[in-house]
Each structure stands twice: as structure tokens, then as C-alpha cells.
mmCIF file of C-alpha atoms and ligand atoms in Angstrom:
data_model
loop_
_atom_site.group_PDB
_atom_site.id
_atom_site.type_symbol
_atom_site.label_atom_id
_atom_site.label_comp_id
_atom_site.label_asym_id
_atom_site.label_seq_id
_atom_site.Cartn_x
_atom_site.Cartn_y
_atom_site.Cartn_z
ATOM 1 C CA MET A 1 0.000 0.000 0.000
ATOM 2 C CA ASN A 2 1.424 3.388 -0.981
ATOM 3 C CA ASN A 3 0.960 5.719 1.961
ATOM 4 C CA LYS A 4 3.246 8.380 0.570
ATOM 5 C CA ILE A 5 0.867 9.825 -2.009
ATOM 6 C CA ARG A 6 -1.307 12.536 -0.494
ATOM 7 C CA LYS A 7 -2.198 14.787 -3.428
ATOM 8 C CA ILE A 8 -3.273 13.697 -6.857
ATOM 9 C CA GLY A 9 -4.139 15.579 -10.034
ATOM 10 C CA VAL A 10 -6.755 14.466 -12.554
ATOM 11 C CA LEU A 11 -7.207 15.637 -16.137
ATOM 12 C CA THR A 12 -9.049 14.803 -19.333
ATOM 13 C CA SER A 13 -7.178 15.172 -22.602
ATOM 14 C CA GLY A 14 -7.693 14.722 -26.352
ATOM 15 C CA GLY A 15 -11.160 14.318 -27.871
ATOM 16 C CA ASP A 16 -13.863 14.192 -25.203
ATOM 17 C CA SER A 17 -15.995 11.081 -24.920
ATOM 18 C CA PRO A 18 -19.339 10.470 -23.206
ATOM 19 C CA GLY A 19 -18.618 9.023 -19.762
ATOM 20 C CA MET A 20 -15.550 11.105 -19.000
ATOM 21 C CA ASN A 21 -17.546 12.914 -16.308
ATOM 22 C CA ALA A 22 -18.506 9.601 -14.747
ATOM 23 C CA ALA A 23 -14.801 8.691 -14.685
ATOM 24 C CA ILE A 24 -13.843 12.017 -13.066
ATOM 25 C CA ARG A 25 -16.533 11.446 -10.460
ATOM 26 C CA ALA A 26 -15.222 7.966 -9.673
ATOM 27 C CA VAL A 27 -11.618 9.170 -9.433
ATOM 28 C CA VAL A 28 -12.504 12.090 -7.153
ATOM 29 C CA ARG A 29 -14.848 10.146 -4.875
ATOM 30 C CA THR A 30 -12.510 7.154 -4.535
ATOM 31 C CA ALA A 31 -9.528 9.385 -3.815
ATOM 32 C CA LEU A 32 -11.446 11.385 -1.204
ATOM 33 C CA TYR A 33 -12.661 8.162 0.394
ATOM 34 C CA TYR A 34 -9.005 7.249 0.994
ATOM 35 C CA ASP A 35 -8.212 10.750 2.320
ATOM 36 C CA LEU A 36 -6.257 11.908 -0.718
ATOM 37 C CA GLU A 37 -6.451 15.529 -1.808
ATOM 38 C CA VAL A 38 -7.645 15.873 -5.405
ATOM 39 C CA TYR A 39 -6.761 18.626 -7.846
ATOM 40 C CA GLY A 40 -8.582 19.075 -11.117
ATOM 41 C CA ILE A 41 -6.361 20.135 -14.015
ATOM 42 C CA ARG A 42 -8.425 21.959 -16.638
ATOM 43 C CA ARG A 43 -7.888 21.595 -20.417
ATOM 44 C CA GLY A 44 -5.611 18.560 -20.232
ATOM 45 C CA TYR A 45 -1.863 18.942 -20.632
ATOM 46 C CA GLN A 46 -2.304 22.558 -21.756
ATOM 47 C CA GLY A 47 -3.896 23.410 -18.414
ATOM 48 C CA MET A 48 -1.071 21.576 -16.687
ATOM 49 C CA ILE A 49 1.455 23.801 -18.469
ATOM 50 C CA GLU A 50 -0.511 26.928 -17.556
ATOM 51 C CA GLY A 51 -1.223 25.890 -13.970
ATOM 52 C CA ASP A 52 -5.003 25.855 -14.484
ATOM 53 C CA ILE A 53 -5.418 23.695 -11.395
ATOM 54 C CA TYR A 54 -8.022 23.716 -8.588
ATOM 55 C CA ARG A 55 -8.849 21.701 -5.506
ATOM 56 C CA MET A 56 -11.804 19.354 -5.984
ATOM 57 C CA HIS A 57 -14.349 18.311 -3.398
ATOM 58 C CA THR A 58 -17.057 15.676 -3.481
ATOM 59 C CA THR A 59 -19.717 18.260 -4.360
ATOM 60 C CA ASP A 60 -17.748 19.262 -7.484
ATOM 61 C CA VAL A 61 -18.636 15.911 -8.999
ATOM 62 C CA ALA A 62 -22.259 15.745 -7.861
ATOM 63 C CA ASN A 63 -24.844 15.416 -10.623
ATOM 64 C CA ILE A 64 -22.345 14.827 -13.433
ATOM 65 C CA ILE A 65 -22.471 11.048 -13.952
ATOM 66 C CA GLN A 66 -25.221 11.482 -16.562
ATOM 67 C CA ARG A 67 -23.621 14.381 -18.447
ATOM 68 C CA GLY A 68 -21.651 14.238 -21.703
ATOM 69 C CA GLY A 69 -18.500 16.294 -22.292
ATOM 70 C CA THR A 70 -16.055 16.831 -19.438
ATOM 71 C CA ILE A 71 -16.317 19.274 -16.551
ATOM 72 C CA LEU A 72 -12.508 19.497 -16.601
ATOM 73 C CA LYS A 73 -12.577 20.522 -20.264
ATOM 74 C CA THR A 74 -10.065 19.090 -22.680
ATOM 75 C CA ALA A 75 -7.507 20.077 -25.296
ATOM 76 C CA ARG A 76 -4.955 18.663 -27.692
ATOM 77 C CA SER A 77 -1.789 20.428 -26.553
ATOM 78 C CA LYS A 78 0.995 20.888 -29.106
ATOM 79 C CA GLU A 79 3.121 22.692 -26.525
ATOM 80 C CA PHE A 80 3.192 19.610 -24.293
ATOM 81 C CA MET A 81 4.967 17.751 -27.100
ATOM 82 C CA THR A 82 7.972 20.065 -26.686
ATOM 83 C CA GLU A 83 10.785 19.847 -24.110
ATOM 84 C CA GLN A 84 9.891 23.292 -22.824
ATOM 85 C CA GLY A 85 6.203 22.488 -22.521
ATOM 86 C CA MET A 86 6.892 19.326 -20.550
ATOM 87 C CA LYS A 87 9.241 21.192 -18.218
ATOM 88 C CA LYS A 88 6.648 23.893 -17.580
ATOM 89 C CA ALA A 89 4.043 21.217 -16.867
ATOM 90 C CA TYR A 90 6.321 19.434 -14.414
ATOM 91 C CA ASN A 91 7.140 22.698 -12.642
ATOM 92 C CA GLN A 92 3.420 23.381 -12.198
ATOM 93 C CA LEU A 93 2.917 19.951 -10.654
ATOM 94 C CA GLN A 94 5.736 20.640 -8.220
ATOM 95 C CA LYS A 95 4.381 24.087 -7.419
ATOM 96 C CA HIS A 96 1.030 22.523 -6.481
ATOM 97 C CA ASP A 97 2.703 19.586 -4.656
ATOM 98 C CA ILE A 98 0.867 17.144 -6.890
ATOM 99 C CA GLU A 99 2.467 13.760 -6.308
ATOM 100 C CA ALA A 100 0.531 11.555 -8.735
ATOM 101 C CA LEU A 101 -1.709 11.860 -11.781
ATOM 102 C CA VAL A 102 -4.793 10.232 -13.244
ATOM 103 C CA LEU A 103 -4.961 10.811 -17.000
ATOM 104 C CA ILE A 104 -8.292 10.243 -18.733
ATOM 105 C CA GLY A 105 -8.021 10.127 -22.521
ATOM 106 C CA GLY A 106 -7.102 8.167 -25.593
ATOM 107 C CA ASP A 107 -4.146 7.373 -27.780
ATOM 108 C CA GLY A 108 -2.694 10.911 -27.867
ATOM 109 C CA THR A 109 -3.014 11.222 -24.095
ATOM 110 C CA PHE A 110 -1.007 8.078 -23.424
ATOM 111 C CA ARG A 111 1.550 8.881 -26.095
ATOM 112 C CA GLY A 112 2.071 12.238 -24.387
ATOM 113 C CA ALA A 113 2.310 10.471 -21.042
ATOM 114 C CA THR A 114 4.918 7.994 -22.306
ATOM 115 C CA GLN A 115 7.142 10.835 -23.514
ATOM 116 C CA PHE A 116 6.661 12.889 -20.345
ATOM 117 C CA PHE A 117 7.475 10.032 -17.991
ATOM 118 C CA GLU A 118 10.683 9.237 -19.852
ATOM 119 C CA GLN A 119 11.959 12.533 -18.472
ATOM 120 C CA TYR A 120 10.027 13.196 -15.276
ATOM 121 C CA THR A 121 9.260 10.785 -12.490
ATOM 122 C CA ILE A 122 5.736 11.076 -11.201
ATOM 123 C CA PRO A 123 3.384 8.149 -10.578
ATOM 124 C CA ALA A 124 0.475 8.091 -12.999
ATOM 125 C CA VAL A 125 -2.401 5.863 -14.057
ATOM 126 C CA GLY A 126 -4.415 6.198 -17.260
ATOM 127 C CA VAL A 127 -8.129 5.716 -17.841
ATOM 128 C CA PRO A 128 -9.143 4.963 -21.467
ATOM 129 C CA GLY A 129 -11.654 7.533 -22.696
ATOM 130 C CA THR A 130 -12.174 7.597 -26.453
ATOM 131 C CA ILE A 131 -15.032 6.883 -28.822
ATOM 132 C CA ASP A 132 -12.543 5.275 -31.234
ATOM 133 C CA LYS A 133 -11.871 2.139 -29.120
ATOM 134 C CA ASP A 134 -8.378 1.980 -30.593
ATOM 135 C CA LEU A 135 -6.341 1.195 -27.478
ATOM 136 C CA GLY A 136 -4.568 -1.933 -26.344
ATOM 137 C CA GLY A 137 -4.982 -3.335 -22.831
ATOM 138 C CA THR A 138 -8.736 -2.971 -22.655
ATOM 139 C CA ASP A 139 -11.760 -4.526 -24.322
ATOM 140 C CA HIS A 140 -13.794 -1.352 -23.900
ATOM 141 C CA THR A 141 -13.106 2.378 -23.892
ATOM 142 C CA ILE A 142 -15.289 4.998 -22.243
ATOM 143 C CA GLY A 143 -17.586 6.616 -24.800
ATOM 144 C CA PHE A 144 -17.497 3.982 -27.504
ATOM 145 C CA ASP A 145 -20.835 2.428 -26.554
ATOM 146 C CA THR A 146 -22.588 5.796 -26.435
ATOM 147 C CA ALA A 147 -21.073 6.978 -29.724
ATOM 148 C CA LEU A 148 -22.075 3.722 -31.332
ATOM 149 C CA ASN A 149 -25.661 4.053 -30.162
ATOM 150 C CA THR A 150 -25.766 7.650 -31.384
ATOM 151 C CA ALA A 151 -24.552 6.488 -34.793
ATOM 152 C CA VAL A 152 -27.121 3.679 -34.872
ATOM 153 C CA GLU A 153 -29.957 6.045 -34.006
ATOM 154 C CA ALA A 154 -28.841 8.468 -36.716
ATOM 155 C CA ILE A 155 -28.436 5.790 -39.399
ATOM 156 C CA ASP A 156 -31.879 4.351 -38.595
ATOM 157 C CA LYS A 157 -33.311 7.802 -39.250
ATOM 158 C CA ILE A 158 -31.364 8.115 -42.478
ATOM 159 C CA ARG A 159 -32.788 4.768 -43.580
ATOM 160 C CA ASP A 160 -36.330 6.130 -43.204
ATOM 161 C CA THR A 161 -35.706 9.029 -45.546
ATOM 162 C CA ALA A 162 -33.570 6.891 -47.872
ATOM 163 C CA GLU A 163 -36.454 4.481 -48.251
ATOM 164 C CA ALA A 164 -38.977 7.265 -48.811
ATOM 165 C CA HIS A 165 -36.929 8.597 -51.734
ATOM 166 C CA ASP A 166 -35.373 5.344 -53.002
ATOM 167 C CA ARG A 167 -31.989 6.892 -52.403
ATOM 168 C CA LEU A 168 -28.509 5.616 -51.839
ATOM 169 C CA PHE A 169 -26.807 7.056 -48.780
ATOM 170 C CA VAL A 170 -23.144 7.095 -47.890
ATOM 171 C CA VAL A 171 -22.895 7.662 -44.142
ATOM 172 C CA GLU A 172 -19.496 8.554 -42.732
ATOM 173 C CA VAL A 173 -18.849 7.813 -39.069
ATOM 174 C CA MET A 174 -15.928 8.774 -36.829
ATOM 175 C CA GLY A 175 -13.152 6.579 -35.469
ATOM 176 C CA ARG A 176 -10.023 8.307 -36.779
ATOM 177 C CA ASP A 177 -8.116 5.397 -38.363
ATOM 178 C CA ALA A 178 -10.098 2.685 -36.595
ATOM 179 C CA GLY A 179 -13.261 1.118 -37.986
ATOM 180 C CA TYR A 180 -15.054 -0.087 -34.849
ATOM 181 C CA ILE A 181 -17.862 2.472 -34.953
ATOM 182 C CA ALA A 182 -18.412 1.821 -38.671
ATOM 183 C CA LEU A 183 -18.304 -1.940 -38.314
ATOM 184 C CA ASN A 184 -20.666 -2.176 -35.364
ATOM 185 C CA SER A 185 -23.126 0.531 -36.403
ATOM 186 C CA GLY A 186 -23.160 -0.884 -39.923
ATOM 187 C CA ILE A 187 -24.037 -4.366 -38.681
ATOM 188 C CA ALA A 188 -26.641 -3.021 -36.248
ATOM 189 C CA CYS A 189 -28.330 -0.933 -38.947
ATOM 190 C CA GLY A 190 -28.274 -3.614 -41.628
ATOM 191 C CA ALA A 191 -26.027 -1.552 -43.903
ATOM 192 C CA GLU A 192 -25.667 -2.830 -47.465
ATOM 193 C CA ASP A 193 -21.930 -2.259 -47.220
ATOM 194 C CA ILE A 194 -19.424 -1.320 -44.512
ATOM 195 C CA LEU A 195 -16.039 0.141 -45.379
ATOM 196 C CA ILE A 196 -13.331 0.210 -42.731
ATOM 197 C CA PRO A 197 -9.604 0.943 -42.679
ATOM 198 C CA GLU A 198 -8.795 -2.506 -41.290
ATOM 199 C CA SER A 199 -9.880 -4.103 -44.560
ATOM 200 C CA LYS A 200 -8.612 -2.750 -47.878
ATOM 201 C CA THR A 201 -11.515 -1.312 -49.847
ATOM 202 C CA ASN A 202 -11.818 -2.654 -53.375
ATOM 203 C CA ILE A 203 -13.823 0.122 -55.008
ATOM 204 C CA LYS A 204 -14.668 -1.958 -58.070
ATOM 205 C CA GLU A 205 -16.299 -4.600 -55.857
ATOM 206 C CA VAL A 206 -18.197 -1.921 -53.924
ATOM 207 C CA LEU A 207 -19.513 -0.399 -57.149
ATOM 208 C CA ASP A 208 -20.373 -3.811 -58.601
ATOM 209 C CA ARG A 209 -22.418 -4.587 -55.510
ATOM 210 C CA ILE A 210 -24.341 -1.339 -55.964
ATOM 211 C CA ASP A 211 -24.880 -2.217 -59.617
ATOM 212 C CA ARG A 212 -26.183 -5.659 -58.684
ATOM 213 C CA ASP A 213 -28.557 -4.190 -56.087
ATOM 214 C CA GLU A 214 -29.812 -1.612 -58.575
ATOM 215 C CA ARG A 215 -30.579 -4.320 -61.109
ATOM 216 C CA ARG A 216 -32.507 -6.178 -58.420
ATOM 217 C CA LYS A 217 -34.371 -2.946 -57.686
ATOM 218 C CA LYS A 218 -33.232 -2.888 -54.084
ATOM 219 C CA GLN A 219 -34.746 0.360 -52.894
ATOM 220 C CA VAL A 220 -32.486 1.399 -50.077
ATOM 221 C CA HIS A 221 -28.751 1.223 -50.147
ATOM 222 C CA ILE A 222 -26.798 2.412 -47.140
ATOM 223 C CA LEU A 223 -23.035 2.356 -47.098
ATOM 224 C CA VAL A 224 -21.443 2.998 -43.715
ATOM 225 C CA VAL A 225 -17.920 4.297 -44.184
ATOM 226 C CA ALA A 226 -15.290 4.893 -41.504
ATOM 227 C CA GLU A 227 -13.707 8.340 -41.811
ATOM 228 C CA GLY A 228 -10.310 6.629 -41.929
ATOM 229 C CA ASP A 229 -11.184 4.327 -44.821
ATOM 230 C CA GLY A 230 -8.370 4.253 -47.370
ATOM 231 C CA LEU A 231 -10.390 5.947 -50.128
ATOM 232 C CA HIS A 232 -10.724 9.228 -48.186
ATOM 233 C CA GLY A 233 -13.742 8.380 -46.088
ATOM 234 C CA GLY A 234 -17.315 9.065 -47.138
ATOM 235 C CA LYS A 235 -16.525 11.782 -49.694
ATOM 236 C CA GLY A 236 -14.060 9.544 -51.534
ATOM 237 C CA ILE A 237 -16.628 6.752 -51.877
ATOM 238 C CA PHE A 238 -19.392 9.216 -52.757
ATOM 239 C CA ASP A 239 -17.279 10.630 -55.613
ATOM 240 C CA HIS A 240 -16.602 7.155 -57.011
ATOM 241 C CA ILE A 241 -20.333 6.326 -56.902
ATOM 242 C CA LYS A 242 -21.304 9.562 -58.652
ATOM 243 C CA GLU A 243 -18.742 8.916 -61.356
ATOM 244 C CA ARG A 244 -19.948 5.408 -62.153
ATOM 245 C CA PHE A 245 -23.683 6.021 -61.551
ATOM 246 C CA PRO A 246 -24.273 9.688 -62.406
ATOM 247 C CA THR A 247 -28.052 9.347 -62.465
ATOM 248 C CA LEU A 248 -28.373 7.487 -59.171
ATOM 249 C CA ASP A 249 -29.978 9.609 -56.437
ATOM 250 C CA THR A 250 -27.086 9.557 -53.966
ATOM 251 C CA ARG A 251 -26.441 11.562 -50.808
ATOM 252 C CA LEU A 252 -23.520 11.862 -48.428
ATOM 253 C CA CYS A 253 -24.124 12.330 -44.705
ATOM 254 C CA VAL A 254 -21.167 12.902 -42.381
ATOM 255 C CA LEU A 255 -22.322 12.241 -38.822
ATOM 256 C CA GLY A 256 -19.356 14.071 -37.284
ATOM 257 C CA HIS A 257 -19.183 15.388 -33.737
ATOM 258 C CA ILE A 258 -22.736 14.427 -32.836
ATOM 259 C CA GLN A 259 -21.090 11.073 -32.039
ATOM 260 C CA ARG A 260 -18.986 12.627 -29.282
ATOM 261 C CA GLY A 261 -21.780 14.303 -27.330
ATOM 262 C CA GLY A 262 -24.829 13.315 -25.343
ATOM 263 C CA ALA A 263 -25.589 11.520 -22.113
ATOM 264 C CA PRO A 264 -23.386 8.458 -21.636
ATOM 265 C CA SER A 265 -25.066 5.074 -21.964
ATOM 266 C CA CYS A 266 -25.503 2.875 -18.908
ATOM 267 C CA ALA A 267 -22.597 0.692 -20.096
ATOM 268 C CA ASP A 268 -20.288 3.726 -20.361
ATOM 269 C CA ARG A 269 -21.271 5.007 -16.911
ATOM 270 C CA VAL A 270 -20.557 1.641 -15.317
ATOM 271 C CA LEU A 271 -17.285 1.253 -17.242
ATOM 272 C CA ALA A 272 -16.144 4.761 -16.295
ATOM 273 C CA SER A 273 -16.991 4.165 -12.639
ATOM 274 C CA ARG A 274 -15.032 0.903 -12.568
ATOM 275 C CA LEU A 275 -12.006 2.364 -14.319
ATOM 276 C CA GLY A 276 -11.914 5.568 -12.264
ATOM 277 C CA TYR A 277 -12.118 3.515 -9.076
ATOM 278 C CA GLY A 278 -9.511 1.100 -10.464
ATOM 279 C CA ALA A 279 -7.113 3.948 -11.251
ATOM 280 C CA ILE A 280 -7.003 5.097 -7.632
ATOM 281 C CA GLN A 281 -6.644 1.518 -6.385
ATOM 282 C CA ALA A 282 -3.656 1.143 -8.704
ATOM 283 C CA LEU A 283 -1.986 4.275 -7.310
ATOM 284 C CA ARG A 284 -2.596 3.064 -3.763
ATOM 285 C CA ASN A 285 -0.967 -0.245 -4.639
ATOM 286 C CA ASP A 286 2.089 1.267 -6.317
ATOM 287 C CA ARG A 287 0.998 0.173 -9.794
ATOM 288 C CA THR A 288 1.937 3.148 -11.881
ATOM 289 C CA GLN A 289 2.711 4.217 -15.460
ATOM 290 C CA VAL A 290 -0.105 1.903 -16.503
ATOM 291 C CA MET A 291 -3.540 2.275 -18.040
ATOM 292 C CA ALA A 292 -6.487 0.708 -16.217
ATOM 293 C CA GLY A 293 -8.636 -1.379 -18.541
ATOM 294 C CA ILE A 294 -11.165 -4.165 -18.589
ATOM 295 C CA VAL A 295 -9.998 -7.455 -20.050
ATOM 296 C CA ASP A 296 -12.355 -10.443 -20.030
ATOM 297 C CA GLY A 297 -14.599 -8.609 -17.601
ATOM 298 C CA LYS A 298 -11.890 -7.909 -15.038
ATOM 299 C CA LEU A 299 -9.791 -4.861 -14.195
ATOM 300 C CA ALA A 300 -6.366 -5.123 -15.828
ATOM 301 C CA TYR A 301 -3.388 -2.781 -15.956
ATOM 302 C CA THR A 302 -1.216 -2.270 -19.039
ATOM 303 C CA PRO A 303 1.974 -0.163 -19.308
ATOM 304 C CA PHE A 304 1.354 3.096 -21.206
ATOM 305 C CA ARG A 305 3.664 2.127 -24.046
ATOM 306 C CA ASN A 306 1.542 -0.975 -24.777
ATOM 307 C CA SER A 307 -1.784 0.805 -24.550
ATOM 308 C CA THR A 308 -1.452 3.175 -27.493
ATOM 309 C CA LYS A 309 -3.116 2.757 -30.902
ATOM 310 C CA GLN A 310 -4.036 -0.862 -31.390
ATOM 311 C CA ASN A 311 -6.465 -1.725 -34.126
ATOM 312 C CA SER A 312 -7.262 -5.347 -33.628
ATOM 313 C CA HIS A 313 -7.581 -7.490 -36.669
ATOM 314 C CA ILE A 314 -11.152 -7.801 -37.864
ATOM 315 C CA SER A 315 -11.746 -11.396 -38.857
ATOM 316 C CA GLU A 316 -12.624 -12.457 -42.378
ATOM 317 C CA ASP A 317 -15.622 -14.320 -40.875
ATOM 318 C CA MET A 318 -17.059 -11.047 -39.677
ATOM 319 C CA LEU A 319 -16.584 -9.427 -43.080
ATOM 320 C CA GLU A 320 -18.159 -12.433 -44.792
ATOM 321 C CA MET A 321 -21.097 -12.255 -42.384
ATOM 322 C CA ILE A 322 -21.691 -8.637 -43.415
ATOM 323 C CA ARG A 323 -21.823 -9.653 -47.084
ATOM 324 C CA VAL A 324 -24.229 -12.521 -46.374
ATOM 325 C CA LEU A 325 -26.584 -10.440 -44.237
ATOM 326 C CA SER A 326 -26.777 -7.580 -46.706
ATOM 327 C CA VAL A 327 -27.957 -9.694 -49.638
HETATM 328 O O1 LIG B 401 -10.486 10.590 -31.300
HETATM 329 C C1 LIG B 401 -11.832 10.954 -31.250
HETATM 330 C C2 LIG B 401 -12.232 11.656 -32.523
HETATM 331 O O2 LIG B 401 -13.588 12.024 -32.428
HETATM 332 C C3 LIG B 401 -11.981 10.875 -33.806
HETATM 333 O O3 LIG B 401 -12.957 9.894 -34.051
HETATM 334 C C4 LIG B 401 -11.947 11.980 -34.825
HETATM 335 O O4 LIG B 401 -11.175 11.616 -35.943
HETATM 336 C C5 LIG B 401 -11.281 13.101 -34.076
HETATM 337 O O5 LIG B 401 -11.467 12.824 -32.697
HETATM 338 C C6 LIG B 401 -11.814 14.473 -34.383
HETATM 339 O O6 LIG B 401 -11.064 15.385 -33.676
HETATM 340 P P1 LIG B 401 -11.454 16.920 -33.508
HETATM 341 O O7 LIG B 401 -12.614 16.995 -32.563
HETATM 342 O O8 LIG B 401 -10.226 17.539 -32.940
HETATM 343 O O9 LIG B 401 -11.822 17.413 -34.862
#
């Protein structure tokens, strides 16, 4: 048991994700339960550099478990990637006597952490918060489930209007260079095709499938495309379709940041609570420079360097299933 740590700092960094507030709440309440002082660092690493730091109490996290966004605000700090920025950040931590950190974020957050901790020694634990679900060391990331459900709800609505007009829709979803949102929302919405970066898109095959469906007079055709798909996301596919089928009534809909907002789902609230709690337990047990995750249903801790950007292989079976179900 680590009895030395008395003051901890908590921040959210990178793209926000629904459930980050639930994670902050769990971190703050667990830390206070064990008599640790908690300091909120606003706007991620940028706030750390600028000393935008305040003491947090249990009431600061009341009534936030159900709210999207992050009460700590977030940023993608370029300055933190520099030697000078990291030094300034470390000096601020020292000035506030912060002895350990909880970092809530995604790939960029843990990459930043890995670099920072090569130079400065301060215990830290990560909590995976990203809608992209592109991290190693965890089966789930906070926000993915909510973003997925938002995408599903939106695509269902698009299907209604697509059917009314006999239109073809290309729907682009987020995920940076990972295809999990596209894959899962596409399956859940019965998309006619799903294009993801993990599987090389053969545009001729995609267009031939549209051609075949048109001949069969299939009325609705929805293609769900990950923004990171190799052919420049939704717009790239849309342009190819327009070129080959100029008379086809085709529309492009980019779902965009709607996928990042909104009240977190029940699954994301529970996940965030477990991981926030798990992060403080790790610090108390001297498990540091790790990210807390859930593997096979249990809390697991993975070193930062192994947690960044991991797109798992999507099996051929899954891709074949998509083809079969969309016939
Ligand atoms: O990483 C989360 C994410 O929403 C990605 O899916 C997307 O590519 C990116 O962030 C968008 O970033 P920004 O909000 O900075 O435009």
C-alpha cells in the first residue's frame, strides 16, 4: 500500500468522450474516500502547463455522472509535445505539490504520457476515454458504446428518408483510423456495405455490388464508411459512386461530432466508474505508469507504451457475415 501519495491531479485530454464525467466522479470520490487531496487540471496537458489547477471536493462531482462532455474541459496540446512544454508542466505539478496523476483520454493522451514520464518521475495511471476504441490493454473504452448508439440512431433515421426517396446514402462515421464504430453501427443498422480501414476497400467490388442491387431494384442502399477508410472516407466513396452512376440519387451524410456528445449510456457510466475507481486503487498499490482497462470482464493494468493505438484485426468471418446479411 502506498501511503506516501497525499495529493493527486486528474485531467481529461484529447477528444472528449461520453462518460468522462462519470470517470472524473469515480476518481474524485474514490480518492477522497481514501483521504487523498484531489486537484482538477483543466484543459488537459495545456492546463497543466498553464497551472489551471483547482482543488476538488465531493460536491464538485455531484450530478455529473449522466452528463456528456467533461467538466474538466479538454484540449490537444501541441506545446506539451515540446521539451519546454513538458518542463513547464512538471514545474506546475511541483508548485502545487501534486504527487501523482490520473490521466483520462485516448491514444494521444497516453503517447504524451509515455514521452513525459521518460523525463520526469511522477506516478500516474491512465483511464481509457475515447469513442474510437483503438487502445490496447482494454476490451472497452469509455464513450465507444454511447457513440455507437448515437450512430445507430442516426443511421436508422437516415434509412427512413432513404427508403422514402429510393436513395442511396453514404454515411461517414468517426473513429479516426479505426473502424469499430463503422463496423458495429453498420451491422446493427443492416447496412448494405461497410467500409473500414482494417480491410482494404476494393472500389470496383463496392460499385459492382451497388450495380447488382440496382438491377434487383433494391430500394435502399446504405453504405457505412469509416472516416479513416483508405479511399478518403465518405466523400471519396461518394465521388466514385457519382462517377460510375451519375443518375443514381445519392447523398452523403457525415455524422461528425454528434457522435462525441450526449448523455453516456448505462454501459459507459458503469465502465467509467469501474475504471476511475480502479485507477485510484492502482496508485494506492504502487501500480503506476499503466492504463487501467477491462480485459475479459476484469480490471487489468497495461503499461502506457503498450496501450497506445491498437487496431485489432477484424476477422474475415465477420466481413463475410456482413456480405451474407446484406444480400
Ligand atoms: O479521437 C476521437 C475523434 O472524435 C476521432 O474519431 C476523430 O477523428 C477526431 O477525434 C476528431 O477530432 P477533432 O474533434 O479535434 O476534430
